[in-house]
Short mmCIF file of C-alpha atoms in Angstrom, two decimals:
data_model
loop_
_atom_site.label_atom_id
_atom_site.label_comp_id
_atom_site.label_asym_id
_atom_site.label_seq_id
_atom_site.Cartn_x
_atom_site.Cartn_y
_atom_site.Cartn_z
CA UNK H 1 119.29 115.88 70.06
CA UNK H 2 120.66 112.97 67.98
CA UNK H 3 124.19 114.47 68.11
CA UNK H 4 124.15 114.77 71.89
CA UNK H 5 126.76 112.69 73.71
CA UNK H 6 125.82 110.87 76.92
CA UNK H 7 128.70 109.31 78.86
CA UNK H 8 130.74 109.41 75.67
CA UNK H 9 128.11 107.73 73.47
CA UNK H 10 125.70 109.22 70.93
CA UNK H 11 121.94 108.69 71.35
CA UNK H 12 122.05 106.49 68.25
CA UNK H 13 124.67 104.26 69.88
CA UNK H 14 122.59 104.03 73.09
CA UNK H 15 119.54 103.01 71.05
CA UNK H 16 121.60 100.40 69.22
CA UNK H 17 122.97 98.97 72.48
CA UNK H 18 119.56 99.05 74.20
CA UNK H 19 116.79 98.73 71.56
CA UNK H 20 114.04 99.22 74.19
CA UNK H 21 115.24 102.84 74.48
CA UNK H 22 113.54 103.54 71.16
CA UNK H 23 110.12 102.92 72.72
CA UNK H 24 111.02 104.63 75.99
CA UNK H 25 112.10 107.78 74.11
CA UNK H 26 108.78 107.73 72.25
CA UNK H 27 107.08 107.47 75.69
CA UNK H 28 105.41 104.20 74.72
CA UNK H 29 104.45 101.68 77.39
CA UNK H 30 107.04 98.92 77.83
CA UNK H 31 107.57 95.85 80.02
CA UNK H 32 111.22 95.12 80.78
CA UNK H 33 112.56 92.07 82.59
CA UNK H 34 115.92 92.23 84.28
CA UNK H 35 118.47 89.89 82.63
CA UNK H 36 120.59 90.04 85.79
CA UNK H 37 117.79 88.78 88.07
CA UNK H 38 119.16 85.70 89.78
CA UNK H 39 118.98 83.49 92.83
CA UNK H 40 118.46 85.27 96.14
CA UNK H 41 121.27 83.49 97.96
CA UNK H 42 123.89 84.59 95.45
CA UNK H 43 122.55 88.15 95.16
CA UNK H 44 122.41 88.82 98.90
CA UNK H 45 126.11 88.05 99.30
CA UNK H 46 126.99 91.23 97.41
CA UNK H 47 124.74 93.50 99.47
CA UNK H 48 126.01 95.25 102.59
CA UNK H 49 122.57 95.39 104.27
CA UNK H 50 121.02 92.32 105.84
CA UNK H 51 118.20 90.91 107.98
CA UNK H 52 119.79 92.24 111.17
CA UNK H 53 119.62 95.82 109.84
CA UNK H 54 115.91 95.45 109.07
CA UNK H 55 115.29 93.88 112.51
CA UNK H 56 117.06 96.84 114.14
CA UNK H 57 114.74 99.22 112.27
CA UNK H 58 111.69 97.20 113.31
CA UNK H 59 112.72 97.32 116.98
CA UNK H 60 113.28 101.08 116.79
CA UNK H 61 109.74 101.59 115.45
CA UNK H 62 108.44 99.48 118.33
CA UNK H 63 110.32 101.66 120.85
CA UNK H 64 108.70 104.75 119.36
CA UNK H 65 105.20 103.22 119.23
CA UNK H 66 104.04 104.60 122.65
CA UNK H 67 105.11 108.11 121.56
CA UNK H 68 103.38 107.78 118.17
CA UNK H 69 100.17 106.53 119.83
CA UNK H 70 100.23 109.51 122.19
CA UNK H 71 100.83 112.31 119.66
CA UNK H 72 98.85 110.86 116.73
CA UNK H 73 95.50 109.66 118.14
CA UNK H 74 94.63 107.98 114.81
CA UNK H 75 97.35 105.39 115.58
CA UNK H 76 96.04 104.59 119.08
CA UNK H 77 94.04 101.57 117.98
CA UNK H 78 97.18 99.93 116.56
CA UNK H 79 99.19 101.00 119.61
CA UNK H 80 101.36 103.41 117.63
CA UNK H 81 102.36 100.97 114.89
CA UNK H 82 101.85 102.64 111.51
CA UNK H 83 100.55 99.88 109.24
CA UNK H 84 98.09 99.53 106.38
CA UNK H 85 95.58 96.80 105.47
CA UNK H 86 96.05 94.30 102.66
CA UNK H 87 92.77 93.54 100.87
CA UNK H 88 91.56 91.30 98.06
CA UNK H 89 90.16 93.24 95.07
CA UNK H 90 88.20 90.64 93.08
CA UNK H 91 85.88 93.17 91.39
CA UNK H 92 88.84 95.21 90.14
CA UNK H 93 90.42 91.99 88.88
CA UNK H 94 87.24 91.27 86.89
CA UNK H 95 87.31 94.80 85.49
CA UNK H 96 90.97 94.47 84.42
CA UNK H 97 90.37 91.11 82.73
CA UNK H 98 87.46 92.55 80.75
CA UNK H 99 89.02 95.96 79.97
CA UNK H 100 92.33 94.49 78.77
CA UNK H 101 90.92 91.21 77.44
CA UNK H 102 93.44 89.30 79.52
CA UNK H 103 92.89 86.52 82.05
CA UNK H 104 94.84 87.08 85.30
CA UNK H 105 95.73 83.75 86.87
CA UNK H 106 95.82 83.85 90.68
CA UNK H 107 94.42 86.32 93.21
CA UNK H 108 94.82 90.10 93.05
CA UNK H 109 95.35 92.03 96.29
CA UNK H 110 95.94 95.67 97.14
CA UNK H 111 98.42 96.78 99.81
CA UNK H 112 96.78 99.96 101.03
CA UNK H 113 99.77 102.15 101.94
CA UNK H 114 97.48 104.86 100.57
CA UNK H 115 95.77 104.64 103.94
CA UNK H 116 98.79 104.67 106.26
CA UNK H 117 98.20 106.90 109.27
CA UNK H 118 99.83 110.33 109.68
CA UNK H 119 100.70 111.09 106.05
CA UNK H 120 98.60 108.77 103.87
CA UNK H 121 101.31 107.27 101.69
CA UNK H 122 104.14 104.71 101.58
CA UNK H 123 106.45 107.56 102.65
CA UNK H 124 104.98 107.26 106.16
CA UNK H 125 107.24 104.22 106.44
CA UNK H 126 110.73 105.38 105.45
CA UNK H 127 110.23 109.11 106.00
CA UNK H 128 108.87 108.83 109.52
CA UNK H 129 111.40 106.14 110.41
CA UNK H 130 114.37 108.27 109.36
CA UNK H 131 113.16 111.27 111.41
CA UNK H 132 112.60 109.05 114.47
CA UNK H 133 116.07 107.52 114.15
CA UNK H 134 117.64 110.98 113.91
CA UNK H 135 115.70 112.18 116.98
CA UNK H 136 116.72 109.07 118.93
CA UNK H 137 120.40 109.49 117.97
CA UNK H 138 120.41 113.15 119.10
CA UNK H 139 118.60 112.50 122.40
CA UNK H 140 120.79 109.51 123.29
CA UNK H 141 123.96 111.46 122.45
CA UNK H 142 122.77 114.29 124.70
CA UNK H 143 122.12 111.81 127.55
CA UNK H 144 118.40 112.63 127.52
CA UNK H 145 117.24 109.18 126.45
CA UNK H 146 118.16 105.50 126.67
CA UNK H 147 116.66 102.64 124.67
CA UNK H 148 115.19 101.31 127.94
CA UNK H 149 113.05 104.46 128.42
CA UNK H 150 109.35 104.70 127.66
CA UNK H 151 109.51 106.90 124.56
CA UNK H 152 106.23 108.74 125.20
CA UNK H 153 108.39 111.03 127.40
CA UNK H 154 109.47 112.67 124.13
CA UNK H 155 106.09 114.39 124.07
CA UNK H 156 107.13 117.04 126.60
CA UNK H 157 108.55 120.54 126.62
CA UNK H 158 112.21 119.70 127.46
CA UNK H 159 112.46 117.45 124.39
CA UNK H 160 110.63 119.82 122.05
CA UNK H 161 112.91 122.62 123.23
CA UNK H 162 115.97 120.43 122.66
CA UNK H 163 114.89 119.41 119.13
CA UNK H 164 114.07 123.03 118.24
CA UNK H 165 117.84 123.69 118.19
CA UNK H 166 118.06 121.41 115.16
CA UNK H 167 116.53 121.43 111.71
CA UNK H 168 115.55 118.77 109.21
CA UNK H 169 115.47 119.33 105.44
CA UNK H 170 114.30 117.27 102.46
CA UNK H 171 113.70 117.63 98.72
CA UNK H 172 110.41 116.14 97.56
CA UNK H 173 107.71 115.93 94.89
CA UNK H 174 105.16 115.80 97.72
CA UNK H 175 104.60 112.64 99.76
CA UNK H 176 108.05 112.29 101.32
CA UNK H 177 107.84 115.97 102.22
CA UNK H 178 104.55 115.34 104.02
CA UNK H 179 105.99 112.47 106.09
CA UNK H 180 109.23 114.24 106.98
CA UNK H 181 107.46 117.56 107.59
CA UNK H 182 104.62 116.30 109.79
CA UNK H 183 106.84 114.04 111.92
CA UNK H 184 109.72 116.51 112.34
CA UNK H 185 107.40 119.38 113.25
CA UNK H 186 105.60 117.20 115.82
CA UNK H 187 108.91 116.41 117.56
CA UNK H 188 109.85 120.10 117.62
CA UNK H 189 112.43 120.32 114.81
CA UNK H 190 112.58 123.29 112.45
CA UNK H 191 111.64 121.81 109.07
CA UNK H 192 112.42 122.84 105.49
CA UNK H 193 110.73 120.97 102.65
CA UNK H 194 112.09 121.85 99.21
CA UNK H 195 109.36 121.07 96.69
CA UNK H 196 109.58 120.56 92.95
CA UNK H 197 107.22 122.05 90.37
CA UNK H 198 105.25 118.77 90.30
CA UNK H 199 104.19 119.04 93.95
CA UNK H 200 100.45 119.55 94.42
CA UNK H 201 99.28 122.78 96.06
CA UNK H 202 97.26 120.99 98.74
CA UNK H 203 100.41 119.19 99.92
CA UNK H 204 102.24 122.52 100.28
CA UNK H 205 99.25 124.03 102.12
CA UNK H 206 99.02 121.10 104.50
CA UNK H 207 102.72 121.31 105.37
CA UNK H 208 102.53 125.06 106.00
CA UNK H 209 99.56 124.50 108.31
CA UNK H 210 101.85 122.25 110.42
CA UNK H 211 104.49 124.99 110.74
CA UNK H 212 106.78 123.61 108.03
CA UNK H 213 108.78 126.01 105.82
CA UNK H 214 108.04 125.07 102.21
CA UNK H 215 110.53 126.23 99.58
CA UNK H 216 109.15 126.03 96.03
CA UNK H 217 111.01 125.50 92.75
CA UNK H 218 109.96 125.88 89.15
CA UNK H 219 112.26 123.00 88.26
CA UNK H 220 111.92 119.25 88.87
CA UNK H 221 112.71 116.91 91.76
CA UNK H 222 116.48 116.81 91.21
CA UNK H 223 116.75 120.60 91.61
CA UNK H 224 114.69 120.56 94.83
CA UNK H 225 117.02 117.89 96.26
CA UNK H 226 120.16 119.71 95.14
CA UNK H 227 119.08 123.05 96.63
CA UNK H 228 117.81 121.42 99.83
CA UNK H 229 121.15 119.67 100.30
CA UNK H 230 123.06 122.92 99.69
CA UNK H 231 121.02 124.84 102.25
CA UNK H 232 121.32 122.05 104.80
CA UNK H 233 125.11 121.85 104.37
CA UNK H 234 125.43 125.48 105.53
CA UNK H 235 124.06 124.64 108.99
CA UNK H 236 125.90 122.19 111.27
CA UNK H 237 122.66 121.52 113.15
CA UNK H 238 120.73 120.68 110.00
CA UNK H 239 120.02 117.09 108.96
CA UNK H 240 119.29 116.41 105.29
CA UNK H 241 117.11 113.43 104.42
CA UNK H 242 118.67 112.15 101.23
CA UNK H 243 115.93 110.32 99.33
CA UNK H 244 118.44 109.24 96.68
CA UNK H 245 121.01 107.57 98.94
CA UNK H 246 119.56 107.07 102.42
CA UNK H 247 120.02 103.64 103.98
CA UNK H 248 117.76 104.68 106.86
CA UNK H 249 114.84 105.47 104.56
CA UNK H 250 115.46 102.18 102.75
CA UNK H 251 115.39 100.19 106.01
CA UNK H 252 112.24 101.95 107.21
CA UNK H 253 110.50 100.76 104.05
CA UNK H 254 111.95 97.25 104.34
CA UNK H 255 110.13 96.69 107.66
CA UNK H 256 106.88 96.51 105.65
CA UNK H 257 107.73 92.98 104.47
CA UNK H 258 107.61 91.14 107.80
CA UNK H 259 104.30 92.85 108.60
CA UNK H 260 102.86 91.95 105.20
CA UNK H 261 103.92 88.35 105.80
CA UNK H 262 101.79 88.21 108.96
CA UNK H 263 98.84 89.76 107.12
CA UNK H 264 99.06 87.23 104.30
CA UNK H 265 99.17 84.38 106.81
CA UNK H 266 95.97 85.73 108.40
CA UNK H 267 94.38 85.87 104.94
CA UNK H 268 95.47 82.23 104.41
CA UNK H 269 97.64 83.27 101.49
CA UNK H 270 100.38 80.71 100.94
CA UNK H 271 103.71 81.81 99.46
CA UNK H 272 106.15 79.05 98.57
CA UNK H 273 107.77 77.42 95.54
CA UNK H 274 104.41 76.30 94.15
CA UNK H 275 102.55 79.50 95.17
CA UNK H 276 104.59 82.42 93.79
CA UNK H 277 104.07 86.01 94.89
CA UNK H 278 104.24 88.92 92.43
CA UNK H 279 104.46 92.47 93.75
CA UNK H 280 104.07 95.61 91.63
CA UNK H 281 105.55 98.77 93.16
CA UNK H 282 105.15 102.34 91.81
CA UNK H 283 108.63 103.86 91.57
CA UNK H 284 109.94 107.43 91.65
CA UNK H 285 113.55 107.81 92.80
CA UNK H 286 113.40 104.22 94.09
CA UNK H 287 113.77 104.40 97.89
CA UNK H 288 110.25 103.26 98.82
CA UNK H 289 109.79 100.44 96.32
CA UNK H 290 113.47 99.48 96.68
CA UNK H 291 113.26 99.11 100.45
CA UNK H 292 109.99 97.18 100.27
CA UNK H 293 111.37 94.88 97.55
CA UNK H 294 114.51 94.26 99.60
CA UNK H 295 112.43 93.34 102.66
CA UNK H 296 110.23 91.06 100.58
CA UNK H 297 113.24 89.24 99.13
CA UNK H 298 114.58 88.69 102.67
CA UNK H 299 111.17 87.30 103.70
CA UNK H 300 110.32 85.17 100.65
CA UNK H 301 113.62 84.78 98.79
CA UNK H 302 113.11 83.23 95.32
CA UNK H 303 109.36 82.85 95.80
CA UNK H 304 108.66 86.58 95.38
CA UNK H 305 109.00 88.52 92.13
CA UNK H 306 109.19 92.32 92.42
CA UNK H 307 108.42 94.64 89.53
CA UNK H 308 108.67 98.45 89.58
CA UNK H 309 106.11 100.62 87.78
CA UNK H 310 106.91 104.05 86.34
CA UNK H 311 105.14 106.71 84.23
CA UNK H 312 106.03 106.66 80.51
CA UNK H 313 107.42 110.20 80.91
CA UNK H 314 109.64 109.39 83.94
CA UNK H 315 111.19 105.92 83.46
CA UNK H 316 114.38 106.78 85.35
CA UNK H 317 114.84 103.49 87.23
CA UNK H 318 114.17 101.40 84.14
CA UNK H 319 116.74 103.33 82.10
CA UNK H 320 119.25 103.31 84.98
CA UNK H 321 118.97 99.56 85.59
CA UNK H 322 118.75 98.52 81.93
CA UNK H 323 121.83 100.51 80.89
CA UNK H 324 123.60 99.86 84.22
CA UNK H 325 124.43 103.59 84.23
CA UNK H 326 122.06 104.09 87.21
CA UNK H 327 122.26 107.70 88.48
CA UNK H 328 124.81 108.70 85.84
CA UNK H 329 121.98 109.24 83.36
CA UNK H 330 118.60 110.95 83.59
CA UNK H 331 115.49 110.73 81.40
CA UNK H 332 116.09 114.27 80.08
CA UNK H 333 119.40 113.07 78.59
CA UNK H 334 117.29 111.04 76.18
CA UNK H 335 114.79 113.81 75.43
CA UNK H 336 112.09 112.47 77.78
CA UNK H 337 110.42 115.42 79.54
CA UNK H 338 109.76 113.97 83.06
CA UNK H 339 106.33 115.65 83.07
CA UNK H 340 103.64 113.39 84.52
CA UNK H 341 100.37 113.55 86.45
CA UNK H 342 101.87 110.91 88.74
CA UNK H 343 103.56 113.59 90.85
CA UNK H 344 105.09 111.15 93.35
CA UNK H 345 106.85 109.37 90.48
CA UNK H 346 107.99 112.49 88.60
CA UNK H 347 111.70 111.78 88.99
CA UNK H 348 114.23 112.12 86.19
CA UNK H 349 117.26 110.50 87.85
CA UNK H 350 117.02 107.25 89.83
CA UNK H 351 118.80 106.40 93.06
CA UNK H 352 122.11 104.74 92.21
CA UNK H 353 122.16 103.20 95.68
CA UNK H 354 118.81 101.46 95.12
CA UNK H 355 119.57 100.43 91.53
CA UNK H 356 122.87 98.83 92.51
CA UNK H 357 121.46 97.20 95.67
CA UNK H 358 118.66 95.52 93.70
CA UNK H 359 120.78 94.77 90.64
CA UNK H 360 120.25 91.00 90.94
CA UNK H 361 117.01 91.03 92.98
CA UNK H 362 114.63 93.10 90.84
CA UNK H 363 112.55 91.05 88.40
CA UNK H 364 111.72 93.95 86.11
CA UNK H 365 110.14 97.33 85.49
CA UNK H 366 107.29 98.53 83.30
CA UNK H 367 105.84 101.90 82.29
CA UNK H 368 102.26 103.21 82.37
CA UNK H 369 100.66 106.02 80.41
CA UNK H 370 99.18 108.90 82.47
CA UNK H 371 95.73 108.57 80.89
CA UNK H 372 95.59 104.90 81.92
CA UNK H 373 96.29 105.89 85.54
CA UNK H 374 93.18 108.09 85.59
CA UNK H 375 91.00 105.41 83.97
CA UNK H 376 92.20 102.85 86.54
CA UNK H 377 91.62 105.37 89.35
CA UNK H 378 87.96 105.67 88.35
CA UNK H 379 87.63 101.90 87.93
CA UNK H 380 89.04 101.14 91.40
CA UNK H 381 86.73 103.71 92.99
CA UNK H 382 83.75 102.17 91.16
CA UNK H 383 84.57 98.50 91.73
CA UNK H 384 86.10 98.50 95.21
CA UNK H 385 85.21 101.95 96.65
CA UNK H 386 88.92 102.69 97.18
CA UNK H 387 90.33 106.13 96.32
CA UNK H 388 93.98 106.43 95.30
CA UNK H 389 96.02 109.26 93.80
CA UNK H 390 97.03 108.75 90.14
CA UNK H 391 100.62 107.61 90.83
CA UNK H 392 99.37 104.85 93.16
CA UNK H 393 97.51 103.17 90.30
CA UNK H 394 100.75 102.33 88.47
CA UNK H 395 101.00 99.00 90.31
CA UNK H 396 97.43 97.89 89.53
CA UNK H 397 98.02 97.07 85.88
CA UNK H 398 101.20 95.04 86.53
CA UNK H 399 99.50 91.63 86.60
CA UNK H 400 97.86 92.36 83.23
CA UNK H 401 101.21 93.27 81.66
CA UNK H 402 102.91 90.20 83.10
CA UNK H 403 100.51 87.93 81.20
CA UNK H 404 99.85 90.12 78.17
CA UNK H 405 103.38 91.10 77.07
CA UNK H 406 105.91 88.89 75.31
CA UNK H 407 108.56 89.88 77.87
CA UNK H 408 106.26 88.91 80.76
CA UNK H 409 105.39 85.60 79.12
CA UNK H 410 109.08 84.84 78.55
CA UNK H 411 109.85 85.68 82.21
CA UNK H 412 107.28 83.12 83.41
CA UNK H 413 108.68 80.56 80.99
CA UNK H 414 112.34 81.15 81.91
CA UNK H 415 111.60 80.99 85.64
CA UNK H 416 109.50 77.81 85.16
CA UNK H 417 106.45 79.53 86.63
CA UNK H 418 103.84 78.98 83.92
CA UNK H 419 102.28 75.89 85.53
CA UNK H 420 102.19 77.54 88.95
CA UNK H 421 100.37 80.75 88.01
CA UNK H 422 96.89 79.53 88.96
CA UNK H 423 98.24 79.40 92.55
CA UNK H 424 99.90 82.83 92.31
CA UNK H 425 99.17 85.92 94.37
CA UNK H 426 99.56 89.39 92.84
CA UNK H 427 99.89 92.46 95.07
CA UNK H 428 99.57 95.98 93.71
CA UNK H 429 101.22 98.36 96.17
CA UNK H 430 98.94 101.39 96.56
CA UNK H 431 101.39 104.11 97.52
CA UNK H 432 99.18 107.13 98.29
CA UNK H 433 95.78 108.77 98.19
CA UNK H 434 93.84 108.93 101.45
CA UNK H 435 94.93 112.50 102.23
CA UNK H 436 93.95 113.91 98.83
CA UNK H 437 91.21 116.57 99.40
CA UNK H 438 87.76 115.41 98.26
CA UNK H 439 87.42 118.09 95.56
CA UNK H 440 90.82 117.11 94.14
CA UNK H 441 89.85 113.43 94.12
CA UNK H 442 86.61 114.33 92.34
CA UNK H 443 88.64 116.05 89.60
CA UNK H 444 90.79 112.92 89.20
CA UNK H 445 87.66 110.77 89.00
CA UNK H 446 86.03 113.07 86.42
CA UNK H 447 89.15 112.96 84.29
CA UNK H 448 89.11 109.17 84.48
CA UNK H 449 85.43 109.20 83.52
CA UNK H 450 86.10 111.31 80.41
CA UNK H 451 89.09 109.25 79.34
CA UNK H 452 87.31 105.93 79.81
CA UNK H 453 84.69 107.03 77.28
CA UNK H 454 87.32 107.47 74.55
#
């Protein structure tokens, strides 16, 4: 392994250039702060996407709301807007302070994307948005729809018949597949979801019950994406949802920020120069957390600090951003196995598009051990009666690490935030969990119970 060359450099040279790699290779927990993180105004000038693009996505979701409310009754109450609650979790905060012997200054909140309607994860944002945009583009091009129409007309035979001439494909570890599969099938598309070895059986079963064709692989996420793309390329009427490079997915996620802003205002949460906001986002390939972080930076500029959270066995975004090699390297290049219980985060190669877009906007990235995810899962269920899947717990420990690690402490010092932390708000982004079958959740809880006794 030591003699292996990666982009013309030996592993030893990589370790020398980036000392943190030593710990990452040993799958130890780390907290990395981004040395390139800078002022919002300067960073945004180098990014091709802007506020107008996010506004366009928001308006599209509003156009589709009557259709969503009609075909998914669970969204009726919110008039077809797919949104999740943001809740304070004071009992979990107490637990964290005691368990990790670390005071957390400020309030701790949970953004419950775990409870988003239709597919029960953050992927209900970007995944559903991208399918809706594709459907709208096709129908408008065919002359069957205008943006002035009432979109609930899409729930009728002529449209389903029209969409059945087209197919949608995606590669996924699970949650994106659920969002793309459920939404595409509902509209009438033929759907192919290419699933990696990490994907849970219940997710495959659920998709098949909706009429989705699930293609399984014994390899990881990258292989599922590669094969899905190949198959899609053979059919002119097939549309491939590219989780690694899709601007549409990214924009669908970014819409979350303006909605969160309204929720925080209702909760009387102030975010300004003296009241900083810290957001901790579980990260796989990067599309979901990247889009949300981008939206948050547009909304709060320098007053929000976004950190990604990854499993110790799949730190692809951290390695990509730290080395600036982005998608040119994968965790396996460094002998890291990419095997984790956090199935939604089991990605070996990060999105280069996301890494480069957030190059100067991302505050940092940290890693979490699998066992800790289970212990936190049990603790959240006990303290707040909220059930999440293991990968969604990665964000919950972020506030602890910010205060407890030397890198976190230095970040607060360098950004002149130390005196403001008692007024801070911390949000852990809960990315999935409400659709996990009860017996599966019980197994997660039991595992957490056993591990917490160690």
